[in-house]
Amino acid sequence: MARTSGSTDIQTALEGSHAAAAWLKSVPAPVERSTQLVKLSRVELRRLGTTLDADSAVELFESIDDELAARSLAAMVPADAARLLDALDTDHGADVLRDMKDPLREEVLSAMPPERAIALRGLLTWPEDSVAAHMIPEALTVRPEMTVAEAVAVLRADAATLRSDSWTGAYVYVTDPDAHLVGVIAFRDLVLADADQTVSSLMNQDLLSVSPLTDQEDAALALMDYNLVAVPVVDADGRLLGILTENTAGDIAEEEATEDAERQGGSEPLDVPYLRASPWRLWRKRVGWLLLLFVAEAYTGTVLRAFEDEMEAVVALAFFIPLLIGTGGNTGTQITTTLVRALATGQVRLRDMPAVLAKEMSTGVLIALTMATAAIIRAWTLGVGAEVTLTVSLTVGAIVLWSAFVASILPPLLKKLRIDPALVSAPLIATIVDGTGLIIYFWIAHMTLSQLQGL
Amino acid sequence: MARTSGSTDIQTALEGSHAAAAWLKSVPAPVERSTQLVKLSRVELRRLGTTLDADSAVELFESIDDELAARSLAAMVPADAARLLDALDTDHGADVLRDMKDPLREEVLSAMPPERAIALRGLLTWPEDSVAAHMIPEALTVRPEMTVAEAVAVLRADAATLRSDSWTGAYVYVTDPDAHLVGVIAFRDLVLADADQTVSSLMNQDLLSVSPLTDQEDAALALMDYNLVAVPVVDADGRLLGILTENTAGDIAEEEATEDAERQGGSEPLDVPYLRASPWRLWRKRVGWLLLLFVAEAYTGTVLRAFEDEMEAVVALAFFIPLLIGTGGNTGTQITTTLVRALATGQVRLRDMPAVLAKEMSTGVLIALTMATAAIIRAWTLGVGAEVTLTVSLTVGAIVLWSAFVASILPPLLKKLRIDPALVSAPLIATIVDGTGLIIYFWIAHMTLSQLQGL
């Protein structure tokens, strides 16, 4: 990536006048900006608040995450914080305010121009995971009966007063006098058309819209699936409330993918960028699952104690415990991670479940045969005799099939229960298969080993 | 999501005239379109090729994945396939062609208008993972010395002949007569400015650009990080080659997130949507890692056989094997999944590694203390005596720290070696910790258990 370079440190930069703008120019990389900003003292942040102009504030806050933006604003004089927030796009401002605690949030909102505060409070009332909380509440609109010349004149006048984000760049929405959405028109078509054509003759009436309480992830997914630049949010009566842009949808999708990845690793989502998570926060987000899995895994001890006599009779059985349960866990993890992602991207829906199960069980048979063959070779090289070799080989096959079944069933089951399927993490599936796999192992051993016939 | 509904089946729909357009209208959901399309016979696909008009082709192919598009086109008469591909945006057309095998691809390219074939061949020559392979090669440009009125006239004329995708919607690039990129101007500024201002007085000269061989993932990440609508791709001499749009960047990011998720689950990426992957393909993508992990895990058997005397002396040691190695694997998985995602989104860079290691080892100490306490409780309830309880508790703490160390080191190490860190899957980290954890276990047992002093 090429760009004007010659890096400056933020503390040095803030000494002079036009300080912030010069610093932003010299430090273009978003991560580097965050890294430097996070080191500022309260006094330095307060000075930043005083010297930062509106344009620089937009550039700075667009390149850092909302939590850091909220934290930085909280250190500033409320009037400064209000002035800087006022410069941001409404949806972005609301996202930052959502990360501010309440006496302070109220102070900042009170210091803003009343109409801005109303717009922001409006967004803050929607549930945080609804699409309405992330929409741009002001959209540029024209009326269907206008001519192209009239529409361009209206847009020209509106664009001068409206915020930058009320402009998706490419589309203008068409509404009737009661704000009902009746169509959409590409800005380009408006400019390139003859001046006396009407908007209604150019607009597209067949458009996708979402209701305000739609889950943000579903709306973002729909926008990306349909390859749209923006999706209008309309109320039950068909009135235009705002728009979800491609940019915001991309942010939502990335955030959700990160949360899913963290859940899949058997951890709660961190909610802040990794480098800013303290060891205490990491501990808090991880230890719950670790303890839960520990308790669940603990019953493997109970199972093994129950089969103490078998292990004493044929100690070679113990050699294969990690290998058998490890293979079961691996097989299950492969399936759940693929399924959880396919459910998250909408590639697989609940109604596809019979097909998924059939596919996974067929694949499971192929994998069971392969792994059982590998197990024969391994047991043979360890020199444990034909009977134990047979036991181990049969067990690998059985555990692979059992694991495939559990792993194919669990994610869709959670989805059906409206629980995030990403909770079926690699550690969880491994834990479930460990204990049950051991029971399968000793059950098969009982059937195949002559030394265990008396036990 | 609201939209005109009343679903039709594709086979029924293709009977009449205007068949495809009506079907697309009645089946708006992309997944449902794929599901139905995949069921068509070669004869039906051939008929679809003949009846599909250009607009419907664009709508259909934008809503399905490239592999299915390529497969469907392959069944059609080459002249039809060429006509439909010609209707697509150039970058999209190239993506589909990349999924077609070669004698057929050549046939289709030969059946296209020569200048289109040249543009497509141009994109196909770039490496598949470079940004240039996914850029839109035709961008709308104006000259810096033009007035606004002249620029709009040029755009009006160009837009009539250029493909829809050469238009990012919001920005127009400014180039000199030798095609060197000198600036960018928002289309909105062009329309809202006075007619006699010059483009150079309105354009922004400080713009981010990428070189054509930049990795597609890095370019997509930069675009999203900097909140841009498009990034221009320029050669070493500063000439504009094309643009990467936000839409394409979003697709790249989603695809990479899916591949990373699949790798993290210990599987090769499927490369096709899950529902279209046959059991054979699933087997092929999964069995390699399973066998590799099986071989790696097999040495746990060697370790356990080496400690056969210890297990015979204190059979209770065997009870805790799954619990100990399971906890080690879980701790490591939590760390690697978080780190791999943070490396993929650019939140963590290689230079942050000392900070990461310090953070993870601090967190590791907190987790080791917690889990060691849990282990004391568990061992006590199993009634295995004070010495074994001490062994188990110390081992849990040691394995947690060891696992945290390995898990913090491996992903950045792979990144440093230019290998995808996502290869450090949950199964891989569990496998590494299993065998080494057992050695730690029996080593601690030797030090703490009086019964083992003679061995």
Short mmCIF file of N, CA and C in Angstrom, two decimals, chain B residues 162-290:
data_model
loop_
_atom_site.label_atom_id
_atom_site.label_comp_id
_atom_site.label_asym_id
_atom_site.label_seq_id
_atom_site.Cartn_x
_atom_site.Cartn_y
_atom_site.Cartn_z
N LEU B 162 -19.76 2.55 -21.31
CA LEU B 162 -19.02 1.70 -20.38
C LEU B 162 -19.93 0.71 -19.66
N ARG B 163 -19.33 -0.31 -19.12
CA ARG B 163 -20.09 -1.30 -18.36
C ARG B 163 -20.51 -0.72 -17.02
N SER B 164 -21.55 -1.27 -16.46
CA SER B 164 -22.10 -0.71 -15.23
C SER B 164 -21.08 -0.70 -14.11
N ASP B 165 -20.18 -1.68 -14.10
CA ASP B 165 -19.30 -1.81 -12.96
C ASP B 165 -18.12 -0.86 -12.99
N SER B 166 -17.91 -0.17 -14.10
CA SER B 166 -16.79 0.75 -14.15
C SER B 166 -17.13 1.97 -13.29
N TRP B 167 -18.26 1.92 -12.70
CA TRP B 167 -18.83 3.02 -11.96
C TRP B 167 -18.93 2.60 -10.51
N THR B 168 -18.10 3.17 -9.63
CA THR B 168 -18.19 2.76 -8.23
C THR B 168 -19.39 3.41 -7.58
N GLY B 169 -20.03 4.33 -8.31
CA GLY B 169 -21.21 4.95 -7.72
C GLY B 169 -20.89 6.29 -7.12
N ALA B 170 -19.80 6.35 -6.38
CA ALA B 170 -19.57 7.56 -5.61
C ALA B 170 -18.35 8.36 -6.08
N TYR B 171 -17.37 7.71 -6.67
CA TYR B 171 -16.11 8.40 -6.98
C TYR B 171 -15.73 8.32 -8.45
N VAL B 172 -15.09 9.36 -8.90
CA VAL B 172 -14.54 9.40 -10.25
C VAL B 172 -13.05 9.66 -10.10
N TYR B 173 -12.24 8.90 -10.82
CA TYR B 173 -10.80 9.09 -10.71
C TYR B 173 -10.30 10.09 -11.74
N VAL B 174 -9.25 10.83 -11.34
CA VAL B 174 -8.69 11.88 -12.19
C VAL B 174 -7.32 11.40 -12.66
N THR B 175 -7.13 11.35 -13.97
CA THR B 175 -5.85 10.88 -14.51
C THR B 175 -5.30 11.89 -15.50
N ASP B 176 -3.95 11.87 -15.70
CA ASP B 176 -3.34 12.73 -16.71
C ASP B 176 -3.39 11.98 -18.05
N PRO B 177 -2.94 12.61 -19.15
CA PRO B 177 -3.09 11.95 -20.47
C PRO B 177 -2.37 10.60 -20.55
N ASP B 178 -1.34 10.37 -19.70
CA ASP B 178 -0.65 9.08 -19.71
C ASP B 178 -1.24 8.07 -18.73
N ALA B 179 -2.46 8.36 -18.27
CA ALA B 179 -3.19 7.45 -17.37
C ALA B 179 -2.62 7.40 -15.95
N HIS B 180 -1.70 8.32 -15.61
CA HIS B 180 -1.24 8.37 -14.22
C HIS B 180 -2.37 8.89 -13.34
N LEU B 181 -2.57 8.23 -12.22
CA LEU B 181 -3.61 8.65 -11.29
C LEU B 181 -3.15 9.89 -10.53
N VAL B 182 -3.91 10.97 -10.63
CA VAL B 182 -3.49 12.19 -9.92
C VAL B 182 -4.46 12.61 -8.82
N GLY B 183 -5.66 12.02 -8.79
CA GLY B 183 -6.58 12.42 -7.73
C GLY B 183 -7.90 11.70 -7.85
N VAL B 184 -8.81 12.04 -6.95
CA VAL B 184 -10.13 11.43 -6.95
C VAL B 184 -11.13 12.51 -6.60
N ILE B 185 -12.33 12.39 -7.13
CA ILE B 185 -13.34 13.39 -6.84
C ILE B 185 -14.66 12.68 -6.59
N ALA B 186 -15.38 13.12 -5.56
CA ALA B 186 -16.68 12.53 -5.29
C ALA B 186 -17.65 12.98 -6.37
N PHE B 187 -18.40 12.03 -6.92
CA PHE B 187 -19.34 12.36 -7.98
C PHE B 187 -20.32 13.42 -7.50
N ARG B 188 -20.68 13.30 -6.26
CA ARG B 188 -21.62 14.25 -5.68
C ARG B 188 -21.03 15.66 -5.71
N ASP B 189 -19.73 15.82 -5.41
CA ASP B 189 -19.12 17.13 -5.45
C ASP B 189 -19.13 17.71 -6.86
N LEU B 190 -18.97 16.80 -7.82
CA LEU B 190 -18.96 17.21 -9.23
C LEU B 190 -20.33 17.77 -9.61
N VAL B 191 -21.36 17.10 -9.15
CA VAL B 191 -22.72 17.50 -9.53
C VAL B 191 -23.15 18.75 -8.78
N LEU B 192 -22.71 18.87 -7.55
CA LEU B 192 -23.19 19.98 -6.74
C LEU B 192 -22.34 21.25 -6.89
N ALA B 193 -21.16 21.12 -7.54
CA ALA B 193 -20.27 22.28 -7.68
C ALA B 193 -20.75 23.21 -8.79
N ASP B 194 -20.16 24.41 -8.85
CA ASP B 194 -20.46 25.32 -9.95
C ASP B 194 -19.86 24.78 -11.24
N ALA B 195 -20.56 25.01 -12.35
CA ALA B 195 -20.18 24.39 -13.62
C ALA B 195 -18.80 24.81 -14.11
N ASP B 196 -18.33 25.99 -13.71
CA ASP B 196 -17.05 26.43 -14.27
C ASP B 196 -15.84 26.22 -13.36
N GLN B 197 -16.03 25.57 -12.22
CA GLN B 197 -14.86 25.19 -11.40
C GLN B 197 -14.08 24.12 -12.13
N THR B 198 -12.76 24.02 -11.85
CA THR B 198 -12.00 22.94 -12.49
C THR B 198 -11.98 21.72 -11.59
N VAL B 199 -11.81 20.58 -12.24
CA VAL B 199 -11.72 19.32 -11.50
C VAL B 199 -10.56 19.37 -10.51
N SER B 200 -9.41 19.95 -10.93
CA SER B 200 -8.23 19.96 -10.06
C SER B 200 -8.48 20.75 -8.77
N SER B 201 -9.38 21.74 -8.82
CA SER B 201 -9.65 22.52 -7.61
C SER B 201 -10.54 21.75 -6.63
N LEU B 202 -11.22 20.71 -7.14
CA LEU B 202 -12.16 19.96 -6.29
C LEU B 202 -11.60 18.61 -5.84
N MET B 203 -10.62 18.10 -6.61
CA MET B 203 -10.20 16.72 -6.35
C MET B 203 -9.34 16.59 -5.10
N ASN B 204 -9.35 15.37 -4.56
CA ASN B 204 -8.52 15.04 -3.41
C ASN B 204 -7.28 14.31 -3.93
N GLN B 205 -6.10 14.84 -3.59
CA GLN B 205 -4.87 14.25 -4.15
C GLN B 205 -4.25 13.23 -3.21
N ASP B 206 -4.71 13.24 -1.95
CA ASP B 206 -4.11 12.38 -0.94
C ASP B 206 -4.90 11.08 -0.88
N LEU B 207 -4.57 10.14 -1.76
CA LEU B 207 -5.40 8.93 -1.75
C LEU B 207 -4.59 7.66 -1.64
N LEU B 208 -5.20 6.69 -0.99
CA LEU B 208 -4.57 5.39 -0.80
C LEU B 208 -4.69 4.60 -2.10
N SER B 209 -3.61 3.92 -2.49
CA SER B 209 -3.71 3.04 -3.65
C SER B 209 -2.95 1.76 -3.35
N VAL B 210 -3.20 0.71 -4.12
CA VAL B 210 -2.48 -0.54 -3.92
C VAL B 210 -1.83 -0.94 -5.23
N SER B 211 -0.77 -1.73 -5.14
CA SER B 211 -0.12 -2.23 -6.36
C SER B 211 -0.82 -3.52 -6.78
N PRO B 212 -0.76 -3.86 -8.07
CA PRO B 212 -1.59 -4.97 -8.59
C PRO B 212 -1.32 -6.32 -7.94
N LEU B 213 -0.08 -6.56 -7.47
CA LEU B 213 0.22 -7.87 -6.91
C LEU B 213 -0.02 -7.96 -5.41
N THR B 214 -0.56 -6.88 -4.82
CA THR B 214 -0.94 -6.93 -3.42
C THR B 214 -1.87 -8.11 -3.18
N ASP B 215 -1.67 -8.83 -2.08
CA ASP B 215 -2.56 -9.94 -1.75
C ASP B 215 -4.00 -9.44 -1.63
N GLN B 216 -4.93 -10.16 -2.23
CA GLN B 216 -6.33 -9.70 -2.24
C GLN B 216 -6.86 -9.46 -0.82
N GLU B 217 -6.42 -10.31 0.12
CA GLU B 217 -6.91 -10.20 1.49
C GLU B 217 -6.39 -8.91 2.13
N ASP B 218 -5.11 -8.59 1.92
CA ASP B 218 -4.54 -7.37 2.48
C ASP B 218 -5.23 -6.14 1.91
N ALA B 219 -5.50 -6.16 0.60
CA ALA B 219 -6.13 -5.01 -0.02
C ALA B 219 -7.56 -4.83 0.50
N ALA B 220 -8.28 -5.94 0.64
CA ALA B 220 -9.66 -5.88 1.15
C ALA B 220 -9.67 -5.35 2.58
N LEU B 221 -8.69 -5.80 3.37
CA LEU B 221 -8.58 -5.37 4.75
C LEU B 221 -8.30 -3.88 4.83
N ALA B 222 -7.38 -3.39 3.98
CA ALA B 222 -7.04 -1.96 3.97
C ALA B 222 -8.28 -1.15 3.63
N LEU B 223 -9.00 -1.58 2.60
CA LEU B 223 -10.20 -0.85 2.18
C LEU B 223 -11.19 -0.76 3.34
N MET B 224 -11.38 -1.87 4.06
CA MET B 224 -12.37 -1.87 5.14
C MET B 224 -11.85 -1.08 6.35
N ASP B 225 -10.56 -1.23 6.65
CA ASP B 225 -9.95 -0.49 7.76
C ASP B 225 -10.08 1.01 7.57
N TYR B 226 -9.81 1.46 6.35
CA TYR B 226 -9.83 2.90 6.09
C TYR B 226 -11.23 3.39 5.74
N ASN B 227 -12.23 2.52 5.82
CA ASN B 227 -13.60 2.91 5.52
C ASN B 227 -13.76 3.53 4.14
N LEU B 228 -13.19 2.88 3.13
CA LEU B 228 -13.26 3.43 1.78
C LEU B 228 -14.35 2.72 0.97
N VAL B 229 -14.78 3.37 -0.11
CA VAL B 229 -15.77 2.78 -1.00
C VAL B 229 -15.06 1.99 -2.10
N ALA B 230 -13.85 2.43 -2.44
CA ALA B 230 -13.07 1.76 -3.48
C ALA B 230 -11.61 2.13 -3.31
N VAL B 231 -10.73 1.26 -3.78
CA VAL B 231 -9.29 1.54 -3.76
C VAL B 231 -8.78 1.41 -5.18
N PRO B 232 -8.05 2.42 -5.70
CA PRO B 232 -7.49 2.28 -7.05
C PRO B 232 -6.26 1.37 -7.04
N VAL B 233 -6.12 0.59 -8.10
CA VAL B 233 -4.94 -0.27 -8.27
C VAL B 233 -4.04 0.43 -9.29
N VAL B 234 -2.81 0.77 -8.90
CA VAL B 234 -1.91 1.48 -9.82
C VAL B 234 -0.61 0.70 -10.00
N ASP B 235 -0.01 0.79 -11.18
CA ASP B 235 1.25 0.08 -11.40
C ASP B 235 2.41 0.87 -10.80
N ALA B 236 3.62 0.34 -10.95
CA ALA B 236 4.80 0.94 -10.30
C ALA B 236 5.02 2.37 -10.79
N ASP B 237 4.54 2.66 -11.99
CA ASP B 237 4.72 3.98 -12.57
C ASP B 237 3.57 4.93 -12.19
N GLY B 238 2.64 4.46 -11.38
CA GLY B 238 1.54 5.32 -10.94
C GLY B 238 0.36 5.37 -11.90
N ARG B 239 0.33 4.47 -12.90
CA ARG B 239 -0.80 4.46 -13.82
C ARG B 239 -1.96 3.64 -13.27
N LEU B 240 -3.17 4.16 -13.49
CA LEU B 240 -4.38 3.51 -12.99
C LEU B 240 -4.69 2.25 -13.81
N LEU B 241 -4.71 1.08 -13.13
CA LEU B 241 -5.03 -0.17 -13.82
C LEU B 241 -6.48 -0.56 -13.62
N GLY B 242 -7.04 -0.19 -12.49
CA GLY B 242 -8.42 -0.58 -12.20
C GLY B 242 -8.77 -0.21 -10.78
N ILE B 243 -9.92 -0.63 -10.34
CA ILE B 243 -10.33 -0.32 -8.97
C ILE B 243 -10.87 -1.57 -8.27
N LEU B 244 -10.58 -1.64 -6.97
CA LEU B 244 -11.18 -2.68 -6.14
C LEU B 244 -12.34 -2.01 -5.40
N THR B 245 -13.56 -2.56 -5.57
CA THR B 245 -14.71 -1.94 -4.93
C THR B 245 -14.98 -2.55 -3.56
N GLU B 246 -15.73 -1.82 -2.75
CA GLU B 246 -16.12 -2.28 -1.42
C GLU B 246 -16.88 -3.60 -1.51
N ASN B 247 -17.71 -3.71 -2.56
CA ASN B 247 -18.50 -4.91 -2.74
C ASN B 247 -17.60 -6.14 -2.90
N THR B 248 -16.60 -6.03 -3.78
CA THR B 248 -15.67 -7.13 -4.00
C THR B 248 -14.86 -7.39 -2.73
N ALA B 249 -14.45 -6.31 -2.05
CA ALA B 249 -13.66 -6.47 -0.82
C ALA B 249 -14.47 -7.24 0.22
N GLY B 250 -15.77 -6.93 0.32
CA GLY B 250 -16.62 -7.64 1.27
C GLY B 250 -16.69 -9.12 0.94
N ASP B 251 -16.80 -9.44 -0.37
CA ASP B 251 -16.83 -10.84 -0.79
C ASP B 251 -15.52 -11.54 -0.43
N ILE B 252 -14.40 -10.85 -0.69
CA ILE B 252 -13.09 -11.44 -0.39
C ILE B 252 -12.98 -11.71 1.11
N ALA B 253 -13.37 -10.72 1.93
CA ALA B 253 -13.26 -10.88 3.38
C ALA B 253 -14.12 -12.04 3.87
N GLU B 254 -15.33 -12.18 3.30
CA GLU B 254 -16.21 -13.25 3.74
C GLU B 254 -15.64 -14.61 3.36
N GLU B 255 -15.12 -14.69 2.14
CA GLU B 255 -14.53 -15.95 1.67
C GLU B 255 -13.32 -16.33 2.53
N GLU B 256 -12.48 -15.34 2.84
CA GLU B 256 -11.29 -15.62 3.66
C GLU B 256 -11.69 -16.05 5.07
N ALA B 257 -12.76 -15.42 5.62
CA ALA B 257 -13.21 -15.79 6.96
C ALA B 257 -13.70 -17.24 6.96
N THR B 258 -14.39 -17.64 5.88
CA THR B 258 -14.86 -19.03 5.77
C THR B 258 -13.68 -20.00 5.68
N GLU B 259 -12.69 -19.66 4.84
CA GLU B 259 -11.52 -20.53 4.71
C GLU B 259 -10.78 -20.65 6.04
N ASP B 260 -10.64 -19.51 6.74
CA ASP B 260 -9.96 -19.55 8.04
C ASP B 260 -10.72 -20.42 9.03
N ALA B 261 -12.06 -20.29 9.03
CA ALA B 261 -12.87 -21.09 9.95
C ALA B 261 -12.67 -22.57 9.65
N GLU B 262 -12.66 -22.94 8.37
CA GLU B 262 -12.49 -24.34 8.00
C GLU B 262 -11.10 -24.84 8.41
N ARG B 263 -10.07 -24.02 8.17
CA ARG B 263 -8.71 -24.41 8.58
C ARG B 263 -8.63 -24.56 10.09
N GLN B 264 -9.27 -23.65 10.82
CA GLN B 264 -9.23 -23.68 12.28
C GLN B 264 -9.91 -24.93 12.83
N GLY B 265 -10.81 -25.50 12.04
CA GLY B 265 -11.46 -26.74 12.45
C GLY B 265 -10.65 -27.96 12.05
N GLY B 266 -9.44 -27.73 11.51
CA GLY B 266 -8.58 -28.86 11.17
C GLY B 266 -8.98 -29.51 9.86
N SER B 267 -9.43 -28.70 8.89
CA SER B 267 -9.86 -29.24 7.60
C SER B 267 -9.32 -28.33 6.51
N GLU B 268 -9.13 -28.85 5.31
CA GLU B 268 -8.81 -27.99 4.18
C GLU B 268 -10.07 -27.22 3.78
N PRO B 269 -9.94 -25.99 3.26
CA PRO B 269 -11.13 -25.28 2.78
C PRO B 269 -11.85 -26.09 1.70
N LEU B 270 -13.19 -26.08 1.76
CA LEU B 270 -13.98 -26.90 0.83
C LEU B 270 -13.97 -26.36 -0.59
N ASP B 271 -13.83 -25.02 -0.73
CA ASP B 271 -13.82 -24.35 -2.04
C ASP B 271 -15.17 -24.33 -2.75
N VAL B 272 -16.14 -25.05 -2.25
CA VAL B 272 -17.50 -24.93 -2.81
C VAL B 272 -18.45 -24.77 -1.63
N PRO B 273 -19.67 -24.22 -1.89
CA PRO B 273 -20.62 -24.12 -0.79
C PRO B 273 -20.87 -25.50 -0.18
N TYR B 274 -21.01 -25.55 1.13
CA TYR B 274 -21.13 -26.80 1.86
C TYR B 274 -22.14 -27.77 1.26
N LEU B 275 -23.33 -27.26 0.93
CA LEU B 275 -24.39 -28.17 0.49
C LEU B 275 -24.05 -28.84 -0.83
N ARG B 276 -23.11 -28.27 -1.61
CA ARG B 276 -22.76 -28.88 -2.89
C ARG B 276 -21.50 -29.73 -2.80
N ALA B 277 -20.92 -29.83 -1.59
CA ALA B 277 -19.73 -30.67 -1.43
C ALA B 277 -20.17 -32.11 -1.25
N SER B 278 -19.68 -33.00 -2.11
CA SER B 278 -20.05 -34.41 -2.01
C SER B 278 -19.31 -35.05 -0.84
N PRO B 279 -19.84 -36.20 -0.31
CA PRO B 279 -19.10 -36.90 0.74
C PRO B 279 -17.64 -37.18 0.32
N TRP B 280 -17.41 -37.47 -0.95
CA TRP B 280 -16.03 -37.73 -1.40
C TRP B 280 -15.16 -36.51 -1.23
N ARG B 281 -15.72 -35.33 -1.61
CA ARG B 281 -14.95 -34.10 -1.46
C ARG B 281 -14.68 -33.82 0.02
N LEU B 282 -15.72 -33.99 0.85
CA LEU B 282 -15.55 -33.76 2.29
C LEU B 282 -14.46 -34.69 2.83
N TRP B 283 -14.51 -35.96 2.42
CA TRP B 283 -13.52 -36.93 2.86
C TRP B 283 -12.11 -36.47 2.46
N ARG B 284 -11.97 -36.04 1.18
CA ARG B 284 -10.67 -35.63 0.65
C ARG B 284 -10.12 -34.42 1.42
N LYS B 285 -11.01 -33.46 1.73
CA LYS B 285 -10.56 -32.24 2.39
C LYS B 285 -10.23 -32.48 3.87
N ARG B 286 -10.79 -33.55 4.44
CA ARG B 286 -10.63 -33.75 5.88
C ARG B 286 -9.60 -34.81 6.24
N VAL B 287 -9.47 -35.84 5.37
CA VAL B 287 -8.75 -37.02 5.80
C VAL B 287 -7.25 -36.77 5.95
N GLY B 288 -6.71 -35.84 5.15
CA GLY B 288 -5.28 -35.56 5.24
C GLY B 288 -4.89 -35.08 6.63
N TRP B 289 -5.60 -34.06 7.13
CA TRP B 289 -5.32 -33.55 8.47
C TRP B 289 -5.58 -34.62 9.53
N LEU B 290 -6.68 -35.39 9.35
CA LEU B 290 -6.99 -36.42 10.35
C LEU B 290 -5.86 -37.43 10.47
#
